[in-house]
């Protein structure tokens, strides 16, 4: 079904369920002769995998990826790339109590109403387990983007009401080192400690909390994005809103821009630095978030993604069963008290997939 595929030239289709044999992805349209770094792909998956720390689900999955096709002698062949990730630690019995009951704010009711049948084990296809396949595909997209010098960095910028200060833009490698030094994946160490304390306290109460992830794309060339329906920010928004638990997306100045005057918000052009006459035009500010008219302008692309609190909580909640009878639902098993630490890798992966697709599309736009 089309709803399981994403992208036009660089196109992915994911498959599998949370408690099935495996999840996986097929990538179509990846150019040939791209060197495939398996260690890099696995390292990206390791950032998303469960069981990382006390503030993530304790489900134990190695998320070891296998490439079944499309790669020969360490390089892509230009044919479809099939990747598979076996499921290793399913506990389907943890979900037997909701076989007929609908969990509040989950996809249980909507899936049942739409399809007339649902896989209640871990949410089946609606589970965030599916996003591991996206991260695997996103790693391939990142390798492609690296050929053009494009870098993507995301971090947890808020947990609940605790917000990190705006980052001073250091090198991506420095930001990565700081982010990976703490279990919440925030690039501000002092804020990270506050976030960890908050999330762990919420976990002990059997509750959950939401958060935000901020993303930065550096060295994006001018011209990515289409002028009407496939605007770059529109495709980024669709990509981010397709991630489980995402409830909001903004880019550049976001909603704050609606409170400003045009004289404040306009990004004024400035001349290229002396000695760099052939470099891209630059702007004095970047309220546009690196995108104007739906097309990248060469400035840093900046956007934020807001995640709701995880719907499964370890508290009794009133609900209904499939027959319309009253039911009580309480979460069991292993669940994240806050999804954002593991979602950083997913946000980066989806951004990479959008950019890789538009990079390839832009190469055929004019003679």
Coordinates of C-alpha atoms in Angstrom, one line a residue:
X1 CA 0.0 0.0 0.0
X2 CA 1.2 3.5 -0.7
X3 CA 0.8 4.4 2.9
X4 CA 3.9 2.3 3.7
X5 CA 6.2 4.1 1.2
X6 CA 7.9 7.4 1.3
X7 CA 9.8 9.5 -1.2
X8 CA 9.9 9.8 -5.0
X9 CA 13.3 9.1 -6.5
X10 CA 14.9 7.9 -3.3
X11 CA 12.0 5.8 -2.1
X12 CA 11.6 3.5 0.8
X13 CA 8.9 1.0 1.8
X14 CA 8.9 -0.4 5.3
X15 CA 7.3 -3.7 6.5
X16 CA 6.8 -5.7 9.6
X17 CA 5.2 -5.5 13.0
X18 CA 6.4 -5.0 16.6
X19 CA 5.9 -8.7 17.6
X20 CA 6.3 -10.3 14.2
X21 CA 9.4 -12.2 13.0
X22 CA 11.2 -9.1 11.8
X23 CA 10.9 -5.5 10.5
X24 CA 12.6 -4.2 7.4
X25 CA 12.8 -1.8 4.5
X26 CA 13.3 -1.7 0.8
X27 CA 15.1 1.2 -0.7
X28 CA 14.6 1.9 -4.4
X29 CA 16.4 4.6 -6.3
X30 CA 19.7 4.7 -4.4
X31 CA 22.5 5.4 -7.0
X32 CA 25.1 2.8 -7.6
X33 CA 28.7 2.9 -6.4
X34 CA 27.8 4.4 -3.0
X35 CA 30.2 2.9 -0.4
X36 CA 28.1 1.2 2.3
X37 CA 29.6 1.5 5.8
X38 CA 27.9 -1.2 7.9
X39 CA 29.5 0.0 11.1
X40 CA 28.0 3.4 10.5
X41 CA 24.5 2.0 9.8
X42 CA 24.6 -0.1 12.9
X43 CA 25.8 2.8 15.0
X44 CA 22.7 4.8 13.8
X45 CA 20.4 1.9 14.8
X46 CA 22.1 1.7 18.2
X47 CA 21.0 5.2 19.0
X48 CA 17.4 4.2 18.5
X49 CA 17.4 0.7 20.0
X50 CA 15.5 -0.1 23.2
X51 CA 17.1 -0.9 26.5
X52 CA 19.7 1.8 26.4
X53 CA 19.3 3.3 29.9
X54 CA 17.0 3.7 32.9
X55 CA 14.9 6.3 31.0
X56 CA 14.0 4.1 28.0
X57 CA 12.1 0.9 27.6
X58 CA 13.8 -2.2 28.9
X59 CA 12.9 -4.3 25.9
X60 CA 16.2 -5.9 24.8
X61 CA 16.8 -5.8 21.0
X62 CA 20.2 -5.7 19.4
X63 CA 18.6 -4.3 16.2
X64 CA 21.3 -6.1 14.2
X65 CA 20.7 -5.2 10.5
X66 CA 21.2 -7.5 7.6
X67 CA 21.4 -6.4 4.0
X68 CA 19.8 -9.0 1.7
X69 CA 20.2 -7.3 -1.7
X70 CA 21.4 -4.2 -3.6
X71 CA 25.0 -4.2 -2.2
X72 CA 27.9 -6.0 -3.7
X73 CA 31.6 -5.8 -2.6
X74 CA 30.7 -3.0 -0.2
X75 CA 29.0 -0.8 -2.8
X76 CA 25.4 -0.2 -3.9
X77 CA 24.5 -1.7 -7.2
X78 CA 21.7 0.6 -8.2
X79 CA 19.1 -2.1 -7.6
X80 CA 16.7 -2.2 -4.7
X81 CA 18.4 -2.5 -1.3
X82 CA 16.5 -4.9 1.1
X83 CA 17.4 -4.6 4.8
X84 CA 16.0 -6.7 7.6
X85 CA 16.1 -6.4 11.4
X86 CA 15.0 -9.5 13.3
X87 CA 12.8 -9.1 16.4
X88 CA 14.4 -10.9 19.4
X89 CA 12.7 -10.0 22.6
X90 CA 8.9 -10.0 22.1
X91 CA 6.7 -10.6 25.1
X92 CA 3.3 -10.8 23.5
X93 CA 1.6 -12.0 26.7
X94 CA 2.2 -8.5 28.1
X95 CA -0.6 -7.4 25.7
X96 CA -3.2 -10.1 26.3
X97 CA -5.2 -7.9 28.6
X98 CA -5.9 -5.4 25.8
X99 CA -6.8 -8.0 23.1
X100 CA -10.4 -6.6 23.2
X101 CA -9.9 -3.3 25.0
X102 CA -8.9 0.0 23.5
X103 CA -6.0 1.8 25.1
X104 CA -6.6 5.6 25.4
X105 CA -4.8 7.8 22.8
X106 CA -3.4 4.7 21.0
X107 CA -4.2 3.4 17.5
X108 CA -6.2 0.4 18.8
X109 CA -9.7 1.8 18.1
X110 CA -8.8 3.5 14.8
X111 CA -7.0 0.5 13.4
X112 CA -9.9 -1.8 14.4
X113 CA -12.4 0.6 12.9
X114 CA -10.5 1.0 9.6
X115 CA -9.4 -2.6 9.0
X116 CA -11.9 -4.6 11.0
X117 CA -8.9 -6.5 12.4
X118 CA -5.8 -5.5 14.4
X119 CA -2.7 -7.0 15.8
X120 CA -2.9 -6.1 19.5
X121 CA 0.7 -7.4 20.3
X122 CA 2.6 -4.2 21.0
X123 CA 0.4 -2.3 18.6
X124 CA 1.4 -4.3 15.6
X125 CA 2.2 -2.0 12.6
X126 CA 1.3 1.1 14.6
X127 CA 4.2 0.5 17.0
X128 CA 7.3 2.7 17.0
X129 CA 9.3 -0.4 16.5
X130 CA 8.7 0.2 12.8
X131 CA 10.9 3.3 12.9
X132 CA 14.0 1.1 13.3
X133 CA 13.6 0.3 9.6
X134 CA 13.5 4.0 8.8
X135 CA 16.7 4.6 10.7
X136 CA 18.4 1.9 8.7
X137 CA 17.2 3.5 5.5
X138 CA 18.1 6.9 6.8
X139 CA 21.7 5.8 7.4
X140 CA 22.0 4.9 3.7
X141 CA 20.6 8.4 2.9
X142 CA 23.1 10.0 5.2
X143 CA 26.0 8.2 3.4
X144 CA 24.6 9.6 0.2
X145 CA 24.4 13.1 1.6
X146 CA 27.9 13.0 2.9
X147 CA 29.1 12.9 -0.7
X148 CA 27.7 16.5 -1.0
X149 CA 29.0 17.6 2.4
X150 CA 25.5 17.8 3.9
X151 CA 25.4 17.3 7.7
X152 CA 22.4 16.6 10.0
X153 CA 22.4 17.1 13.7
X154 CA 19.4 16.7 16.1
X155 CA 19.2 16.8 19.9
X156 CA 16.6 16.8 22.7
X157 CA 15.9 20.5 23.3
X158 CA 13.1 20.1 25.7
X159 CA 11.6 17.5 28.1
X160 CA 8.3 18.7 29.5
X161 CA 8.8 22.3 30.5
X162 CA 12.6 22.0 30.8
X163 CA 14.1 23.7 27.7
X164 CA 17.8 23.8 26.7
X165 CA 19.2 27.2 25.7
X166 CA 19.8 27.9 22.0
X167 CA 23.0 26.2 21.0
X168 CA 26.0 28.2 19.9
X169 CA 26.8 26.6 16.6
X170 CA 30.0 24.7 17.0
X171 CA 31.2 21.9 14.7
X172 CA 28.8 19.1 14.2
X173 CA 31.4 16.7 15.6
X174 CA 31.6 18.7 18.8
X175 CA 27.9 18.8 19.2
X176 CA 27.6 15.0 18.6
X177 CA 30.3 14.4 21.3
X178 CA 28.3 16.4 23.9
X179 CA 25.0 14.9 22.9
X180 CA 26.2 11.3 23.1
X181 CA 27.8 11.9 26.5
X182 CA 24.4 11.8 28.3
X183 CA 21.5 9.4 28.2
X184 CA 18.9 12.0 27.2
X185 CA 20.8 13.1 24.1
X186 CA 20.7 16.9 24.9
X187 CA 23.7 18.9 23.7
X188 CA 23.6 21.1 26.8
X189 CA 25.1 19.1 29.7
X190 CA 23.5 21.2 32.5
X191 CA 20.0 20.9 31.0
X192 CA 20.5 17.2 30.3
X193 CA 21.0 16.5 34.0
X194 CA 17.7 18.3 34.8
X195 CA 15.9 16.4 32.0
X196 CA 17.2 13.0 33.2
X197 CA 16.0 13.7 36.8
X198 CA 12.6 14.8 35.5
X199 CA 12.1 11.8 33.2
X200 CA 13.2 9.3 35.8
X201 CA 10.9 10.8 38.4
X202 CA 8.0 10.6 36.0
X203 CA 8.9 6.9 35.3
X204 CA 8.8 6.1 39.0
X205 CA 5.2 7.5 39.1
X206 CA 4.1 5.2 36.3
X207 CA 3.5 8.2 34.1
X208 CA 5.1 9.7 30.9
X209 CA 6.0 13.0 29.5
X210 CA 6.6 14.6 26.1
X211 CA 9.4 16.7 24.7
X212 CA 10.9 18.4 21.7
X213 CA 13.8 17.7 19.3
X214 CA 15.6 20.4 17.4
X215 CA 17.3 19.7 14.2
X216 CA 20.0 21.5 12.2
X217 CA 21.1 20.8 8.6
X218 CA 24.4 22.3 7.6
X219 CA 25.9 22.7 4.1
X220 CA 22.6 22.1 2.3
X221 CA 23.0 23.4 -1.3
X222 CA 20.7 26.1 -2.7
X223 CA 17.7 24.8 -4.8
X224 CA 16.3 21.7 -3.0
X225 CA 12.6 21.6 -2.9
X226 CA 9.8 22.1 -5.3
X227 CA 7.8 25.4 -5.7
X228 CA 4.2 24.3 -5.0
X229 CA 3.1 21.0 -3.4
X230 CA 6.5 19.5 -2.6
X231 CA 8.1 22.4 -0.8
X232 CA 11.1 21.3 1.2
X233 CA 9.6 22.4 4.5
X234 CA 6.3 20.7 3.6
X235 CA 8.1 17.4 2.9
X236 CA 10.1 17.7 6.1
X237 CA 6.9 18.4 8.0
X238 CA 5.2 15.3 6.5
X239 CA 8.2 13.2 7.3
X240 CA 8.3 14.4 10.9
X241 CA 4.6 14.1 11.5
X242 CA 4.7 10.5 10.2
X243 CA 6.8 9.6 13.3
X244 CA 4.9 8.0 16.1
X245 CA 3.9 10.4 18.9
X246 CA 4.8 13.6 16.9
X247 CA 2.2 16.3 17.4
X248 CA 3.9 19.4 16.0
X249 CA 6.5 20.7 13.5
X250 CA 7.8 24.1 12.9
X251 CA 10.8 25.5 11.1
X252 CA 12.8 28.7 11.3
X253 CA 11.0 31.2 13.5
X254 CA 8.0 28.9 13.6
X255 CA 4.9 30.1 15.5
X256 CA 6.9 32.9 17.1
X257 CA 7.2 34.4 13.6
X258 CA 3.5 35.1 13.6
X259 CA 4.0 37.6 16.4
X260 CA 6.7 39.6 14.6
X261 CA 6.6 42.5 12.1
X262 CA 7.8 42.0 8.5
X263 CA 10.5 44.6 9.2
X264 CA 11.8 42.4 12.0
X265 CA 11.3 39.0 10.3
X266 CA 12.7 39.6 6.9
X267 CA 16.1 38.0 6.3
X268 CA 18.2 40.6 4.6
X269 CA 20.8 39.5 2.0
X270 CA 24.4 40.3 2.6
X271 CA 27.3 40.1 0.2
X272 CA 29.6 37.0 0.2
X273 CA 32.7 37.3 2.4
X274 CA 35.6 39.0 0.7
X275 CA 37.6 36.5 -1.3
X276 CA 34.6 34.2 -1.7
X277 CA 32.7 36.0 -4.5
X278 CA 31.5 32.6 -5.9
X279 CA 30.0 31.5 -2.6
X280 CA 26.2 31.4 -2.0
X281 CA 24.3 34.6 -1.1
X282 CA 23.9 34.8 2.6
X283 CA 21.3 36.4 4.9
X284 CA 21.9 38.5 8.0
X285 CA 19.3 36.5 10.0
X286 CA 17.8 33.1 9.4
X287 CA 14.1 33.4 10.5
X288 CA 13.3 31.5 7.2
X289 CA 15.1 28.5 8.6
X290 CA 17.1 28.0 5.5
X291 CA 14.0 27.6 3.2
X292 CA 12.3 30.4 1.1
X293 CA 9.5 29.7 -1.3
X294 CA 9.7 26.1 -0.4
X295 CA 13.3 25.9 -1.7
X296 CA 16.6 25.8 0.3
X297 CA 18.5 29.0 0.2
X298 CA 21.9 27.8 1.4
X299 CA 21.6 28.9 5.0
X300 CA 21.3 26.3 7.8
X301 CA 18.0 24.5 7.8
X302 CA 16.5 24.6 11.3
X303 CA 13.3 22.9 12.6
X304 CA 11.7 21.5 15.7
X305 CA 9.6 18.5 16.3
X306 CA 7.2 18.2 19.3
X307 CA 6.4 14.7 20.8
X308 CA 3.4 14.0 23.0
X309 CA 3.7 12.0 26.2
X310 CA 3.8 8.2 25.5
X311 CA 0.2 7.0 25.6
X312 CA 1.0 3.8 27.6
X313 CA 1.1 4.6 31.3
X314 CA 1.3 2.3 34.3
X315 CA -1.9 3.6 35.8
X316 CA -5.5 2.5 35.7
X317 CA -7.5 4.3 33.0
X318 CA -11.2 4.0 32.1
X319 CA -11.9 2.9 28.6
X320 CA -14.1 0.7 26.4
X321 CA -13.8 -2.7 24.8
X322 CA -14.6 -3.6 21.2
X323 CA -18.2 -4.4 22.2
X324 CA -18.7 -0.9 23.8
X325 CA -18.5 -2.2 27.4
X326 CA -16.7 -0.3 30.1
X327 CA -13.1 -1.5 30.7
X328 CA -10.1 -0.6 32.8
X329 CA -6.8 -0.4 31.1
X330 CA -3.3 -0.3 32.7
X331 CA 0.0 -0.5 30.9
X332 CA 2.1 -3.6 31.4
X333 CA 5.4 -4.6 30.1
X334 CA 8.2 -2.3 29.0
X335 CA 7.6 1.2 27.7
X336 CA 9.4 4.5 27.4
X337 CA 8.6 7.2 30.0
X338 CA 9.7 9.7 27.4
X339 CA 10.3 8.9 23.7
X340 CA 12.6 11.8 22.7
X341 CA 16.0 10.3 23.7
X342 CA 15.5 7.5 21.2
X343 CA 13.6 9.6 18.7
X344 CA 16.7 11.8 17.9
X345 CA 18.0 9.1 15.5
X346 CA 14.5 8.9 13.9
X347 CA 14.3 12.6 13.3
X348 CA 17.7 12.6 11.7
X349 CA 16.9 9.6 9.5
X350 CA 13.6 11.1 8.2
X351 CA 15.4 14.4 7.5
X352 CA 18.1 12.5 5.6
X353 CA 15.5 10.7 3.5
X354 CA 13.8 13.9 2.5
X355 CA 17.1 15.6 1.6
X356 CA 18.4 12.6 -0.3
X357 CA 15.2 12.5 -2.4
X358 CA 15.3 16.2 -3.2
X359 CA 19.0 16.1 -3.9
X360 CA 18.4 13.5 -6.6
X361 CA 15.3 15.3 -7.9
X362 CA 17.2 18.5 -8.2
X363 CA 19.9 16.9 -10.5
X364 CA 17.3 16.6 -13.3
X365 CA 15.6 19.9 -13.0
X366 CA 17.5 21.8 -15.7
X367 CA 20.2 21.4 -18.4

